[in-house]
XYZ file of N, CA and C in Angstrom:
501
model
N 68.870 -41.841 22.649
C 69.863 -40.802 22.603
C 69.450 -39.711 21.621
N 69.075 -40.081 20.345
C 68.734 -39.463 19.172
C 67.684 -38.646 20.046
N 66.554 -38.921 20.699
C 65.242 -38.276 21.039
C 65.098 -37.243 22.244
N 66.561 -37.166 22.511
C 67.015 -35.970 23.664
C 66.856 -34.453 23.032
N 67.776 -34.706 21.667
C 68.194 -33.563 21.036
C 66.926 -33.270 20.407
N 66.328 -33.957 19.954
C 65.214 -33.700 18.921
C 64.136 -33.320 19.739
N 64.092 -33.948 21.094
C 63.120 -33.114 21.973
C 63.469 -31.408 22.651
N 64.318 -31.480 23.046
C 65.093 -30.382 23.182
C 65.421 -29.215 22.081
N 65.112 -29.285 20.358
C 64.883 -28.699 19.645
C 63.312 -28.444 19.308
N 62.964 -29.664 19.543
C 61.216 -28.878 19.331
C 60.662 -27.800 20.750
N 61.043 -28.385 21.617
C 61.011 -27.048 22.595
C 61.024 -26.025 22.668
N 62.494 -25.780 21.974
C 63.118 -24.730 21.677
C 62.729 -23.514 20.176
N 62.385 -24.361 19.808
C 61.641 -24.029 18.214
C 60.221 -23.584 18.971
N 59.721 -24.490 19.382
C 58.173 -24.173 20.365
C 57.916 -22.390 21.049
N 59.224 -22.045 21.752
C 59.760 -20.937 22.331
C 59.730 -20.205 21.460
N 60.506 -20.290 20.644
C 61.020 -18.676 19.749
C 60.212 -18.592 18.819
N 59.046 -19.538 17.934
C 57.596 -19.276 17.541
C 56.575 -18.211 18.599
N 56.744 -18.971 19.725
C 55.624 -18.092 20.557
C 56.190 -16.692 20.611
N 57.607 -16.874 21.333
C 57.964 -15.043 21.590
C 57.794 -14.345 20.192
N 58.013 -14.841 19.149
C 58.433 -14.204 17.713
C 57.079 -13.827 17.154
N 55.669 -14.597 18.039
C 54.503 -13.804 17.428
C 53.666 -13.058 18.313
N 54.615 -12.392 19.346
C 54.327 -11.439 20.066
C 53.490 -11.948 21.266
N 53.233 -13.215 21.867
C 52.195 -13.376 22.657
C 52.387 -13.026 24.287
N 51.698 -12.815 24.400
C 51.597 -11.807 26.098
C 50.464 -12.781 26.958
N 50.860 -13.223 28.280
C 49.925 -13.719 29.269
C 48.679 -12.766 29.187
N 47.781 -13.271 29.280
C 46.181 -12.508 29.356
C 46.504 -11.397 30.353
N 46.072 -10.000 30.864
C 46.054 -9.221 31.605
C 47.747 -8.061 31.974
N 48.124 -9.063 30.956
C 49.838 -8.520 30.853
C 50.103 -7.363 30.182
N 50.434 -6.320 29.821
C 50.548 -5.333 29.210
C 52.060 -4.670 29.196
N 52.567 -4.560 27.621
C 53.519 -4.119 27.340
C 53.163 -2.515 27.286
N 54.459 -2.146 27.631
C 54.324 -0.784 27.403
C 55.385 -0.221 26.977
N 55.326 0.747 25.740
C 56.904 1.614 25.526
C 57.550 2.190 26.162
N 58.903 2.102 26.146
C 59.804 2.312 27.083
C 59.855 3.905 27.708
N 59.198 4.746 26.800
C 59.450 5.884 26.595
C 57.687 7.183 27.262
N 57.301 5.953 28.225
C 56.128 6.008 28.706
C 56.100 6.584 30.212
N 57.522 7.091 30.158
C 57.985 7.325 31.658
C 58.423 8.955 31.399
N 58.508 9.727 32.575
C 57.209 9.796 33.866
C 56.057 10.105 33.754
N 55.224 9.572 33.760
C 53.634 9.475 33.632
C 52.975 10.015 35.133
N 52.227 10.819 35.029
C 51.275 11.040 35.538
C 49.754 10.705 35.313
N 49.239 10.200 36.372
C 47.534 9.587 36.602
C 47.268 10.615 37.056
N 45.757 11.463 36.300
C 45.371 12.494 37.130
C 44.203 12.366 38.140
N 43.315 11.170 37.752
C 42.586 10.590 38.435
C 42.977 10.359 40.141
N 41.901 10.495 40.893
C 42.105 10.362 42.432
C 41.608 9.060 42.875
N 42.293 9.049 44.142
C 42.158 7.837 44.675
C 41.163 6.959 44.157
N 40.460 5.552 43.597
C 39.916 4.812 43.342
C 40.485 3.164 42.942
N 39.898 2.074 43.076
C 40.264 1.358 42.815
C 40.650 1.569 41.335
N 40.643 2.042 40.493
C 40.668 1.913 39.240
C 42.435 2.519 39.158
N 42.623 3.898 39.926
C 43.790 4.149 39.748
C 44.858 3.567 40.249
N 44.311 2.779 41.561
C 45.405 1.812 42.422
C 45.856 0.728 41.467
N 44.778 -0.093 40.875
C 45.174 -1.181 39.578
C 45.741 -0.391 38.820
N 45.570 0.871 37.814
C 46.499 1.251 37.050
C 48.289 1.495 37.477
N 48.390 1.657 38.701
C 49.326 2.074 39.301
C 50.388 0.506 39.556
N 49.388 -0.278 40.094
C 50.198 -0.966 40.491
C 50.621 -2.062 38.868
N 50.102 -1.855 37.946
C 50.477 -2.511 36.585
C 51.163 -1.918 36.234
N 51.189 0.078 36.424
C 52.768 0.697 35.555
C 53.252 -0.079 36.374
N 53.587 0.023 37.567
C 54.799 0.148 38.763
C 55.400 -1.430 38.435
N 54.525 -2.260 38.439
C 55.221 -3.590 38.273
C 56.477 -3.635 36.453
N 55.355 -2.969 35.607
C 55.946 -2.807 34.354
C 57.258 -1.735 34.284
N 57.659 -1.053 35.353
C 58.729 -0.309 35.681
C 58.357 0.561 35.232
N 57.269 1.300 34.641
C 56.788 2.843 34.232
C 57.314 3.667 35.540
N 58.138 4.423 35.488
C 58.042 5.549 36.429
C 56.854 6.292 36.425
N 56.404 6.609 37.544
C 54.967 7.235 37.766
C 55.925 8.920 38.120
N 54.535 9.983 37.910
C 55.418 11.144 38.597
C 54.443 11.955 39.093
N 54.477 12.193 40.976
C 53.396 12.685 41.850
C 53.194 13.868 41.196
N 53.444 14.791 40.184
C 53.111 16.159 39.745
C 53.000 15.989 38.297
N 52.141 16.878 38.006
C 51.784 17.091 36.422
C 52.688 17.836 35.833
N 53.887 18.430 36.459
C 54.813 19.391 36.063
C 55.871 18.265 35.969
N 56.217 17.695 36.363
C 57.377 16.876 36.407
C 57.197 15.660 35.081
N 55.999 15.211 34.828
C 55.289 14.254 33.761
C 56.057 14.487 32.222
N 56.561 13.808 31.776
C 56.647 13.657 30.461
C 54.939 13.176 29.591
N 54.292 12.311 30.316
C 52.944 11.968 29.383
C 51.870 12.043 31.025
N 50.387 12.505 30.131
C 49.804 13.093 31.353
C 48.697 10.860 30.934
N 48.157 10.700 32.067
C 47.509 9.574 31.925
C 45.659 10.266 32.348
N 45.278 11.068 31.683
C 43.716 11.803 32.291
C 42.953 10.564 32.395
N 42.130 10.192 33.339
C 40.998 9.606 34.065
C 39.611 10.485 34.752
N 38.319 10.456 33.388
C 37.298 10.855 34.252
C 37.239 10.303 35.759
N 36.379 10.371 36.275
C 35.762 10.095 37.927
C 34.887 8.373 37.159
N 35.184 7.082 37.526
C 34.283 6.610 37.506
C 32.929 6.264 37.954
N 32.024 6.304 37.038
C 30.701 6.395 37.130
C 29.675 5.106 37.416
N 29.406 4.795 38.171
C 28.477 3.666 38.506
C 27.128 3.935 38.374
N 26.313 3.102 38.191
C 25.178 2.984 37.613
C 24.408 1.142 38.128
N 23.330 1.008 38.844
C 22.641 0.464 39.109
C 21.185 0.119 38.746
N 20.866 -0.338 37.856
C 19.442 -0.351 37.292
C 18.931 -1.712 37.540
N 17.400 -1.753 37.908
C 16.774 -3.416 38.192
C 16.272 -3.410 36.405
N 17.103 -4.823 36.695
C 16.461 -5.454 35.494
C 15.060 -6.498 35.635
N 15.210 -7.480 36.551
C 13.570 -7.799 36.814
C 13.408 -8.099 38.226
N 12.274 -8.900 38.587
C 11.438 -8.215 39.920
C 10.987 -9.925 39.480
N 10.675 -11.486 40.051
C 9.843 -12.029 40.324
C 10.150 -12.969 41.347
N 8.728 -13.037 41.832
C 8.739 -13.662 43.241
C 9.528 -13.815 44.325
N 10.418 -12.433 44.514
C 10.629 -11.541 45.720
C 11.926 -11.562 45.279
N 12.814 -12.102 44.296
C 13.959 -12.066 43.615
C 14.539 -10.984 42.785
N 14.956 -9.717 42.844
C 15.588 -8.935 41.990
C 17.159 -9.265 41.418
N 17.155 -8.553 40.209
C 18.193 -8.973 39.478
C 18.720 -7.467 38.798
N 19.483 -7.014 38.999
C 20.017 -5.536 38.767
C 21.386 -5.982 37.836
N 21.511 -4.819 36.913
C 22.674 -4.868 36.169
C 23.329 -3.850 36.762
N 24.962 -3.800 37.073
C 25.350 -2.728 37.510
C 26.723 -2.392 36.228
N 26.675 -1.019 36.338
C 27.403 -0.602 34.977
C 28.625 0.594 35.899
N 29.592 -0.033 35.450
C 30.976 1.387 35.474
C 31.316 1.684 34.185
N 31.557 2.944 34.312
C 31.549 3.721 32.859
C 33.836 4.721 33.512
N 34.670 4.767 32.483
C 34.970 5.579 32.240
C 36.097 6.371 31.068
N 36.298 7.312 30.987
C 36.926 8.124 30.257
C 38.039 7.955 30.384
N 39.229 8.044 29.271
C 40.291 8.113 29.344
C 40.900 8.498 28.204
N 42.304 8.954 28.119
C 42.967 9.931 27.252
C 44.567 9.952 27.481
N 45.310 9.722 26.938
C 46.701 10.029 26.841
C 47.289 10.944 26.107
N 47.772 12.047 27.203
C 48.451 13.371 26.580
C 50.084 13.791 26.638
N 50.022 14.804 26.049
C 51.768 14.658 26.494
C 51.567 15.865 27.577
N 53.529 16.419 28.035
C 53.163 17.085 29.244
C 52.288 18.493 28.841
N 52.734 18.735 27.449
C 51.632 20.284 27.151
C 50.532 20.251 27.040
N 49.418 18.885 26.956
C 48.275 18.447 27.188
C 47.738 18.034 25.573
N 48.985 17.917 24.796
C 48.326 17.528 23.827
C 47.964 16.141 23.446
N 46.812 15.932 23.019
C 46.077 14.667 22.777
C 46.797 13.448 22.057
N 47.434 12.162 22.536
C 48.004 11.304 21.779
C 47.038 10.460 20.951
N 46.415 10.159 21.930
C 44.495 9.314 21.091
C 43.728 10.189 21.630
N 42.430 9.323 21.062
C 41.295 10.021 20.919
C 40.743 9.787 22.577
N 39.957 10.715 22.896
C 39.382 10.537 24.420
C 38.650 8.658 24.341
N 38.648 8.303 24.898
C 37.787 6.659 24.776
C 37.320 6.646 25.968
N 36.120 5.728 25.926
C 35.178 5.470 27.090
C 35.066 4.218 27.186
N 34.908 3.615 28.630
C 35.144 2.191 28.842
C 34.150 1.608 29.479
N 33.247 0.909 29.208
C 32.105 0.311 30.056
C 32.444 -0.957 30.476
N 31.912 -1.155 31.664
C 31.929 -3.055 32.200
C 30.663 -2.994 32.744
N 30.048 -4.477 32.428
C 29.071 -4.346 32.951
C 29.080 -5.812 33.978
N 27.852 -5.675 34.885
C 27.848 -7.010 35.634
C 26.242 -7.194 35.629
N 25.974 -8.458 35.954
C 24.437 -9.091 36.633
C 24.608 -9.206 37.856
N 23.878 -9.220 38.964
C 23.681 -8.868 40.101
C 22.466 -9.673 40.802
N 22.319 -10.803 41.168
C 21.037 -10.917 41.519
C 20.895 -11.252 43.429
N 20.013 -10.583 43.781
C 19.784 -9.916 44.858
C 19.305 -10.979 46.023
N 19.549 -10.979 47.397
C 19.099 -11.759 47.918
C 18.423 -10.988 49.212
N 17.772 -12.118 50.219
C 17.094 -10.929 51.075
C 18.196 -10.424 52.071
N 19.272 -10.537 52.458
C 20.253 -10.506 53.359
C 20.906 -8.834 52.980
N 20.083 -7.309 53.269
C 20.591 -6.108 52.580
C 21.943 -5.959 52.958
N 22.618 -6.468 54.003
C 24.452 -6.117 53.973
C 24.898 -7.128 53.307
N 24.017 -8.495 53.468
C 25.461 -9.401 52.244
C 25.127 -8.502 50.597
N 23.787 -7.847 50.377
C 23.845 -7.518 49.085
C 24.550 -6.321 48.485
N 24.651 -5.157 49.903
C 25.528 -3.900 49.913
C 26.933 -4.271 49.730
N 27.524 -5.503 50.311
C 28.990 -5.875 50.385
C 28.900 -6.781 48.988
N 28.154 -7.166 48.045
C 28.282 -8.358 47.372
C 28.548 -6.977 46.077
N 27.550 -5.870 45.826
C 27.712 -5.200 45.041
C 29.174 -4.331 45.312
N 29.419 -3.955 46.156
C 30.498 -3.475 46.554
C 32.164 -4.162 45.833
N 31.824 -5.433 45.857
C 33.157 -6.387 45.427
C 32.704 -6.749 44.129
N 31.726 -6.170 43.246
C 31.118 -6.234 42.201
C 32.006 -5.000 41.566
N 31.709 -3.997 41.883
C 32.232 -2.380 41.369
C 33.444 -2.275 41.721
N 34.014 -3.097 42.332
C 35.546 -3.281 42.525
C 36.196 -4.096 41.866
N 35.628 -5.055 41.646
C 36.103 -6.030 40.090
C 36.072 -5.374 38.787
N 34.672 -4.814 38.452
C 34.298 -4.073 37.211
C 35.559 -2.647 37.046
N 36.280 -2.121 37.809
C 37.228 -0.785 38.521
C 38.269 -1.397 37.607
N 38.482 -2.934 38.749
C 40.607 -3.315 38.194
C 40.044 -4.119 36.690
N 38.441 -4.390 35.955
C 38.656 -4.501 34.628
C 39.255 -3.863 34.063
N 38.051 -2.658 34.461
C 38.201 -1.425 33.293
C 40.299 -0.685 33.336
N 40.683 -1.044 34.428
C 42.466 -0.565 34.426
C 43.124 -1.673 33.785
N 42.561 -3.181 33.423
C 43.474 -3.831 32.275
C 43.098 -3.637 31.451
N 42.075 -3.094 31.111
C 41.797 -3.021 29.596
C 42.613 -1.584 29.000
N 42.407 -0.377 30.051
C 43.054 0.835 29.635
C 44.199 0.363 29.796
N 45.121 -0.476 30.395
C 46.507 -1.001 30.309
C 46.987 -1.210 29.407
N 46.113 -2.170 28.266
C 46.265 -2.995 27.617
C 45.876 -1.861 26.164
N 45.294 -1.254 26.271
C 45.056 -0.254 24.749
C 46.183 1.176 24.802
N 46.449 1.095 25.874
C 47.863 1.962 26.912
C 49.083 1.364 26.034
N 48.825 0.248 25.978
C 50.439 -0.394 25.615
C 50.016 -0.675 24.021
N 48.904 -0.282 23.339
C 49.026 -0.226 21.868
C 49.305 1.010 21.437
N 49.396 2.189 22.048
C 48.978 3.642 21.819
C 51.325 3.625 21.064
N 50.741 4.272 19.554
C 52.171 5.128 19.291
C 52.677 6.240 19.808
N 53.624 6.166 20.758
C 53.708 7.713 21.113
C 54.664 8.434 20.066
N 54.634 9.963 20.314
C 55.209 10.592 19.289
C 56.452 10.752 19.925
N 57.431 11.929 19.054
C 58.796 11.665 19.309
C 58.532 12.140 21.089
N 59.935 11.897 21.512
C 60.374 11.951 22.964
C 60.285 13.405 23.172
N 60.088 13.916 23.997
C 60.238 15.495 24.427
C 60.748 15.434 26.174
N 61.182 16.366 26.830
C 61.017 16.479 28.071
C 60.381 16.852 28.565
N 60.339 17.038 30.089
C 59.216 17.540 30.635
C 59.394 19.096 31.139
C-alpha cells in the first residue's frame, strides 16, 4: 500500500525535475511566442519545406509577403558541393557538402543576429550502378537540406528577439 504513493511521487518528482531543466526531445525546437508572422525568403527547397513544416507544427504563423511579416527569416540559395575523396580499385568515395546562410531580421530588415553559415557534410561511397548512385546522392542532399533546417530551428529558438513592433 505504502509503495503506491511513494511510487507515484517519485514519478512525479521524476517529471517536474525534467520539465524544470528545460529538456526538449532531440530535433524539437522551442520558439518565442512573439516569432509570428514570419516570413522565409528563401524559395522552394527542401530546406525551406522542413523549415516550414517545424514553424507550422510549432504554431509560428508563417506570412506569404514580406510586407505583412513582423520578422523576415533570410535564407541564402543552398549550395552543394561534391568532391572525390579517393579512387581505389574501381571504388570512389566522394564527400558531399551543403553549405547555407542564414539571418533573422525584423520587418525593416534590421539584423537580430549575426548572418551564420551552416555546413553538413556526408561520405558517399560510390558504386558501379550510375542511377542507383545519382538517386543515392540525391537522398543524401536531401537529408543534409532537413539537417541543416533543425539546426537553424533549433539556434531560431535560442535567438532574443527585441521588443514587439508591428508590421
Amino acid at each position: 500500500m505504502l509503495a503506491s504513493p511513494l511510487k507515484f511521487f517519485s514519478v512525479f518528482l521524476t517529471l517536474v525535475l525534467v520539465a524544470g531543466c528545460g529538456f526538449q526531445l532531440r530535433g524539437s525546437a522551442g520558439f518565442p511566442a512573439e516569432l509570428t508572422p514570419l516570413y522565409i525568403t528563401e524559395q522552394n527547397s527542401i530546406l525551406k519545406q522542413s523549415l516550414v513544416t517545424q514553424f507550422t507544427q510549432a504554431e509560428i504563423e508563417l506570412s506569404p509577403s514580406r510586407e505583412a511579416a513582423r520578422w523576415q527569416l533570410w535564407l541564402s540559395n543552398v549550395r552543394h558541393n561534391k568532391q572525390q575523396t579517393t579512387y581505389s580499385s574501381g571504388a570512389i568515395s566522394y564527400e558531399l557538402q551543403a553549405e547555407v546562410d542564414y539571418q533573422l531580421l525584423t520587418a525593416s530588415g534590421q539584423a537580430v543576429n549575426t548572418q551564420q553559415t551552416l555546413r553538413a557534410v556526408k561520405i558517399y561511397n560510390s558504386s558501379d550502378n550510375l542511377f542507383s548512385e545519382e538517386s543515392d546522392i540525391n537522398k543524401l542532399r536531401m537529408e543534409m537540406e532537413r539537417d541543416l533546417a533543425s539546426r537553424i530551428s533549433r539556434q531560431i529558438g535560442r535567438v532574443t528577439l527585441p521588443a514587439t513592433q508591428t508590421p
